[in-house]
Coordinates of C-alpha atoms in Angstrom, one line a residue:
X1 CA 17.9 15.1 7.3
X2 CA 15.5 13.2 9.7
X3 CA 16.7 9.7 10.6
X4 CA 15.1 6.7 9.0
X5 CA 12.3 5.1 11.1
X6 CA 13.2 1.6 12.2
X7 CA 11.3 -1.3 13.8
X8 CA 12.9 -0.7 17.2
X9 CA 11.9 2.9 17.1
X10 CA 8.4 2.0 16.4
X11 CA 8.4 -0.4 19.3
X12 CA 9.7 2.3 21.5
X13 CA 6.7 4.5 20.7
X14 CA 4.5 2.4 22.9
X15 CA 2.3 4.7 24.9
X16 CA 3.9 7.7 23.3
X17 CA 3.1 9.8 20.3
X18 CA 0.5 8.1 18.1
X19 CA 1.9 6.1 15.2
X20 CA 0.9 7.2 11.7
X21 CA 0.6 4.4 9.2
X22 CA -0.8 4.3 5.7
X23 CA -0.6 2.0 2.7
X24 CA 1.3 2.7 -0.5
X25 CA 1.8 0.5 -3.5
X26 CA 4.1 2.5 -5.9
X27 CA 6.6 5.3 -6.0
X28 CA 4.1 8.2 -6.4
X29 CA 1.9 7.1 -3.4
X30 CA 5.1 6.4 -1.3
X31 CA 6.4 9.9 -2.0
X32 CA 3.1 11.5 -1.0
X33 CA 2.8 9.4 2.2
X34 CA 6.4 10.2 3.2
X35 CA 6.0 13.9 2.5
X36 CA 2.9 13.9 4.7
X37 CA 4.8 12.5 7.6
X38 CA 4.0 8.8 7.8
X39 CA 5.9 6.8 10.3
X40 CA 5.1 3.5 8.7
X41 CA 4.3 2.7 5.0
X42 CA 2.6 -0.6 4.6
X43 CA 2.8 -2.2 1.2
X44 CA -0.3 -4.1 1.8
X45 CA -1.6 -7.2 0.0
X46 CA -4.7 -4.9 -0.4
X47 CA -2.8 -3.9 -3.6
X48 CA -4.8 -6.9 -5.0
X49 CA -8.2 -5.2 -4.8
X50 CA -7.2 -1.6 -4.5
X51 CA -4.9 -1.4 -7.5
X52 CA -5.0 -4.6 -9.5
X53 CA -8.8 -5.0 -9.6
X54 CA -9.2 -8.4 -7.9
X55 CA -12.1 -9.1 -5.6
X56 CA -10.0 -9.9 -2.6
X57 CA -6.4 -10.1 -1.3
X58 CA -5.9 -13.8 -2.0
X59 CA -4.9 -13.2 -5.7
X60 CA -1.4 -11.7 -5.1
X61 CA 1.7 -13.8 -4.9
X62 CA 5.1 -13.1 -3.2
X63 CA 6.4 -12.0 -6.6
X64 CA 3.7 -9.3 -6.9
X65 CA 4.4 -8.1 -3.3
X66 CA 8.2 -7.9 -3.9
X67 CA 7.5 -5.9 -7.1
X68 CA 5.3 -3.3 -5.3
X69 CA 7.5 -3.2 -2.2
X70 CA 10.6 -2.4 -4.3
X71 CA 8.7 0.4 -6.1
X72 CA 8.0 2.0 -2.7
X73 CA 11.5 1.6 -1.2
X74 CA 13.2 3.0 -4.3
X75 CA 11.8 6.4 -3.2
X76 CA 14.0 6.0 0.0
X77 CA 11.3 7.2 2.4
X78 CA 12.0 8.2 6.0
X79 CA 9.1 6.0 7.0
X80 CA 9.6 2.3 7.9
X81 CA 8.4 0.2 4.9
X82 CA 6.6 -3.0 5.9
X83 CA 6.1 -5.6 3.3
X84 CA 2.9 -7.6 3.6
X85 CA 3.3 -11.4 3.3
X86 CA 0.6 -12.6 1.0
X87 CA -1.7 -15.7 1.3
X88 CA 0.2 -19.0 1.2
X89 CA 3.6 -17.3 1.5
X90 CA 3.9 -18.3 5.3
X91 CA 1.5 -21.2 5.7
X92 CA 3.5 -24.3 4.7
X93 CA 6.7 -24.3 6.8
X94 CA 9.0 -22.0 8.7
X95 CA 11.7 -22.5 6.1
X96 CA 9.5 -21.3 3.3
X97 CA 8.2 -18.4 5.4
X98 CA 11.8 -17.2 6.1
X99 CA 12.6 -17.5 2.4
X100 CA 9.6 -15.4 1.4
X101 CA 10.2 -12.8 4.1
X102 CA 13.8 -12.6 3.0
X103 CA 12.7 -11.8 -0.6
X104 CA 10.6 -8.9 0.7
X105 CA 13.7 -7.6 2.5
X106 CA 16.5 -8.4 0.1
X107 CA 14.7 -7.9 -3.2
X108 CA 11.9 -5.5 -2.1
X109 CA 14.0 -3.4 0.3
X110 CA 11.5 -3.7 3.2
X111 CA 12.5 -2.9 6.7
X112 CA 10.0 -5.4 8.2
X113 CA 7.3 -7.8 7.2
X114 CA 3.7 -8.3 8.3
X115 CA 1.7 -11.5 8.5
X116 CA -1.7 -12.4 9.7
X117 CA -2.8 -14.8 12.4
X118 CA -2.4 -15.7 16.1
X119 CA -0.9 -18.6 17.9
X120 CA -1.0 -21.0 15.0
X121 CA 1.5 -18.7 13.2
X122 CA 4.0 -18.7 16.1
X123 CA 6.5 -21.1 14.5
X124 CA 6.6 -19.0 11.4
X125 CA 6.9 -15.7 13.3
X126 CA 9.7 -17.2 15.4
X127 CA 11.6 -18.4 12.4
X128 CA 11.4 -15.0 10.7
X129 CA 12.5 -13.1 13.8
X130 CA 15.4 -15.6 14.3
X131 CA 16.4 -14.6 10.7
X132 CA 16.8 -11.0 12.0
X133 CA 13.7 -9.8 10.2
X134 CA 11.3 -7.6 12.2
X135 CA 7.7 -8.9 12.2
X136 CA 4.5 -6.9 12.6
X137 CA 1.5 -9.0 13.7
X138 CA -2.1 -8.7 12.5
X139 CA -5.1 -9.9 14.5
X140 CA -8.9 -9.5 14.3
X141 CA -10.4 -9.3 10.9
X142 CA -7.7 -10.9 8.8
X143 CA -8.6 -10.5 5.1
X144 CA -6.7 -13.6 4.0
X145 CA -9.0 -15.7 6.2
X146 CA -12.2 -14.3 4.7
X147 CA -13.5 -17.8 3.6
X148 CA -12.8 -19.3 7.0
X149 CA -14.5 -16.3 8.7
X150 CA -17.5 -16.3 6.3
X151 CA -16.7 -12.9 4.9
X152 CA -15.4 -9.6 6.2
X153 CA -16.9 -9.7 9.7
X154 CA -16.0 -7.9 12.9
X155 CA -14.1 -10.3 15.1
X156 CA -14.1 -10.6 18.9
X157 CA -17.7 -9.5 19.4
X158 CA -18.4 -12.3 21.9
X159 CA -16.5 -12.5 25.2
X160 CA -14.8 -15.9 24.5
X161 CA -13.7 -14.8 21.1
X162 CA -12.4 -11.6 22.5
X163 CA -10.5 -13.4 25.2
X164 CA -8.9 -15.6 22.5
X165 CA -7.9 -12.6 20.6
X166 CA -6.3 -11.0 23.6
X167 CA -4.4 -14.3 24.3
X168 CA -3.2 -14.3 20.7
X169 CA -1.9 -10.7 21.1
X170 CA 0.1 -11.7 24.2
X171 CA 1.5 -14.7 22.4
X172 CA 2.6 -12.6 19.5
X173 CA 4.3 -10.2 21.9
X174 CA 6.1 -13.0 23.6
X175 CA 7.2 -14.3 20.2
X176 CA 8.9 -10.9 19.5
X177 CA 6.7 -8.9 17.2
X178 CA 7.5 -5.2 17.3
X179 CA 3.8 -4.1 16.8
X180 CA 0.4 -5.6 16.1
X181 CA -2.3 -4.4 13.7
X182 CA -5.8 -4.8 15.2
X183 CA -8.4 -4.8 12.4
X184 CA -12.2 -4.9 12.7
X185 CA -12.6 -5.5 16.4
X186 CA -14.8 -3.8 19.1
X187 CA -13.1 -0.8 20.7
X188 CA -13.1 -2.4 24.2
X189 CA -11.1 -5.4 22.8
X190 CA -8.5 -3.1 21.2
X191 CA -8.4 -1.0 24.5
X192 CA -7.7 -4.1 26.6
X193 CA -5.1 -5.5 24.1
X194 CA -3.3 -2.1 24.0
X195 CA -3.2 -1.9 27.8
X196 CA -2.0 -5.4 28.4
X197 CA 0.8 -5.8 25.8
X198 CA 4.1 -4.0 25.7
X199 CA 4.3 -3.4 21.9
X200 CA 2.3 -0.8 20.0
X201 CA -1.1 -1.6 18.6
X202 CA -2.1 0.0 15.3
X203 CA -5.9 0.1 14.7
X204 CA -8.0 -0.1 11.6
X205 CA -11.6 -0.3 12.6
X206 CA -10.6 -0.9 16.2
X207 CA -11.5 2.4 17.9
X208 CA -9.4 5.3 19.2
X209 CA -7.5 3.6 22.0
X210 CA -4.7 2.0 19.9
X211 CA -1.2 3.3 19.8
X212 CA -1.6 4.3 16.2
X213 CA -3.9 4.1 13.2
X214 CA -3.7 2.9 9.6
X215 CA -5.9 3.3 6.6
X216 CA -5.6 2.5 2.9
X217 CA -4.1 5.4 0.9
X218 CA -6.9 5.3 -1.7
X219 CA -9.6 5.5 1.0
X220 CA -8.1 8.5 2.7
X221 CA -7.6 10.4 -0.5
X222 CA -10.8 9.4 -2.2
X223 CA -9.1 7.6 -5.1
X224 CA -11.5 4.6 -4.7
X225 CA -13.6 6.0 -7.6
X226 CA -17.0 5.3 -5.9
X227 CA -16.1 1.8 -4.6
X228 CA -17.5 0.6 -1.2
X229 CA -16.0 2.4 1.7
X230 CA -16.1 0.6 5.1
X231 CA -17.6 2.2 8.2
X232 CA -14.3 2.9 9.8
X233 CA -12.9 4.9 6.8
X234 CA -12.8 8.7 6.8
X235 CA -12.0 10.2 3.4
X236 CA -10.2 13.5 3.5
X237 CA -10.3 14.3 -0.2
X238 CA -12.1 13.3 -3.4
X239 CA -9.2 12.8 -5.8
X240 CA -11.0 10.4 -8.0
X241 CA -13.6 13.1 -8.8
X242 CA -10.9 15.7 -9.3
X243 CA -9.1 13.4 -11.7
X244 CA -12.3 12.7 -13.7
X245 CA -12.9 16.5 -13.9
X246 CA -9.3 17.1 -15.1
X247 CA -9.6 14.5 -17.8
X248 CA -12.9 15.8 -19.0
X249 CA -11.4 19.3 -19.3
X250 CA -8.4 17.8 -21.2
X251 CA -10.7 15.9 -23.6
X252 CA -12.8 19.0 -24.1
X253 CA -9.7 21.0 -25.1
X254 CA -8.8 18.2 -27.6
X255 CA -12.3 18.4 -29.1
X256 CA -12.1 22.2 -29.4
X257 CA -8.6 22.4 -30.6
X258 CA -7.6 24.3 -27.5
X259 CA -4.9 21.8 -26.6
X260 CA -2.0 22.1 -27.3
X261 CA -1.6 25.9 -27.3
X262 CA 1.3 27.7 -29.0
X263 CA 3.1 27.9 -25.7
X264 CA 2.9 24.1 -25.3
X265 CA 4.3 23.5 -28.8
X266 CA 8.0 23.2 -30.0
X267 CA 9.1 25.5 -32.8
X268 CA 11.9 25.7 -35.3
X269 CA 13.7 29.0 -36.0
X270 CA 12.0 31.0 -38.8
X271 CA 15.1 30.4 -41.1
X272 CA 15.1 26.6 -40.6
X273 CA 11.3 26.5 -41.1
X274 CA 11.6 28.4 -44.4
X275 CA 14.3 26.0 -45.7
X276 CA 12.3 22.9 -44.6
X277 CA 9.1 24.2 -46.3
X278 CA 11.1 24.9 -49.5
X279 CA 12.6 21.4 -49.5
X280 CA 9.1 20.0 -48.9
X281 CA 7.7 21.9 -51.8
X282 CA 10.5 20.8 -54.1
X283 CA 9.9 17.2 -53.0
X284 CA 6.2 17.5 -53.8
X285 CA 7.0 18.9 -57.3
X286 CA 9.4 16.0 -58.0
X287 CA 6.8 13.4 -56.9
X288 CA 4.1 15.1 -59.1
X289 CA 6.4 15.1 -62.2
X290 CA 7.1 11.4 -61.6
X291 CA 3.4 10.7 -61.3
X292 CA 2.7 12.5 -64.6
X293 CA 5.5 10.8 -66.4
X294 CA 4.2 7.4 -65.4

């Protein structure tokens, strides 16, 4: 059996074989991701809009994230499972941040946590790492900051903003993160960050020069059911369309009486059926006699 992927192993992949990361939010998607050979499974706060129907990621709590992380880790995947820390779970104090990160590990079974933000999050990141919990950073387009950013906008497009992002990446590395997600940044920014820091970068909308790539499971497989797909997404299947076709065929068979077939039906022995039918007829006769007598 292949050894379980750990945060130190991910860090050691810097500059080596590309890291393969994908989201998963429950046991079925986790099993599929692991069978496909994922190195890292991210239980993202994107569960809010991808699975739970919210408009953004701000709606989920630490309780929701623990629930979904535990569903993933119960499958015992080879991949490293990273639990996403949701909005307001790491913004108040280092102590609260450690408690919430600890819940993702203790109750959710995660092998690491991810949180968004640069230098302003260093006290929280340091506290979590001091608690022996590996931390994955996240810079660039950070969805939990959508209101502050004015929406989902590419970050680091201007030289000064790009320089600040590069500085944030170096600060996160110095703080001890084992990897950094770079989301929604120009390819040259991701290229420079990847070259200048000693931990792996994992890109999503950040070009081809990162140490790995990540996408949302439902985007890759086409389970988004016609929802908006960002520019950086490549869908490799159309499972939502396949699922609709399967259900339409099922409903058609219901209408026609073609489902269930005899082969899909449980049967009694002929002897037991004959006895049952005899008892049923006798019961019907008794009820009819009682009705006539009344």
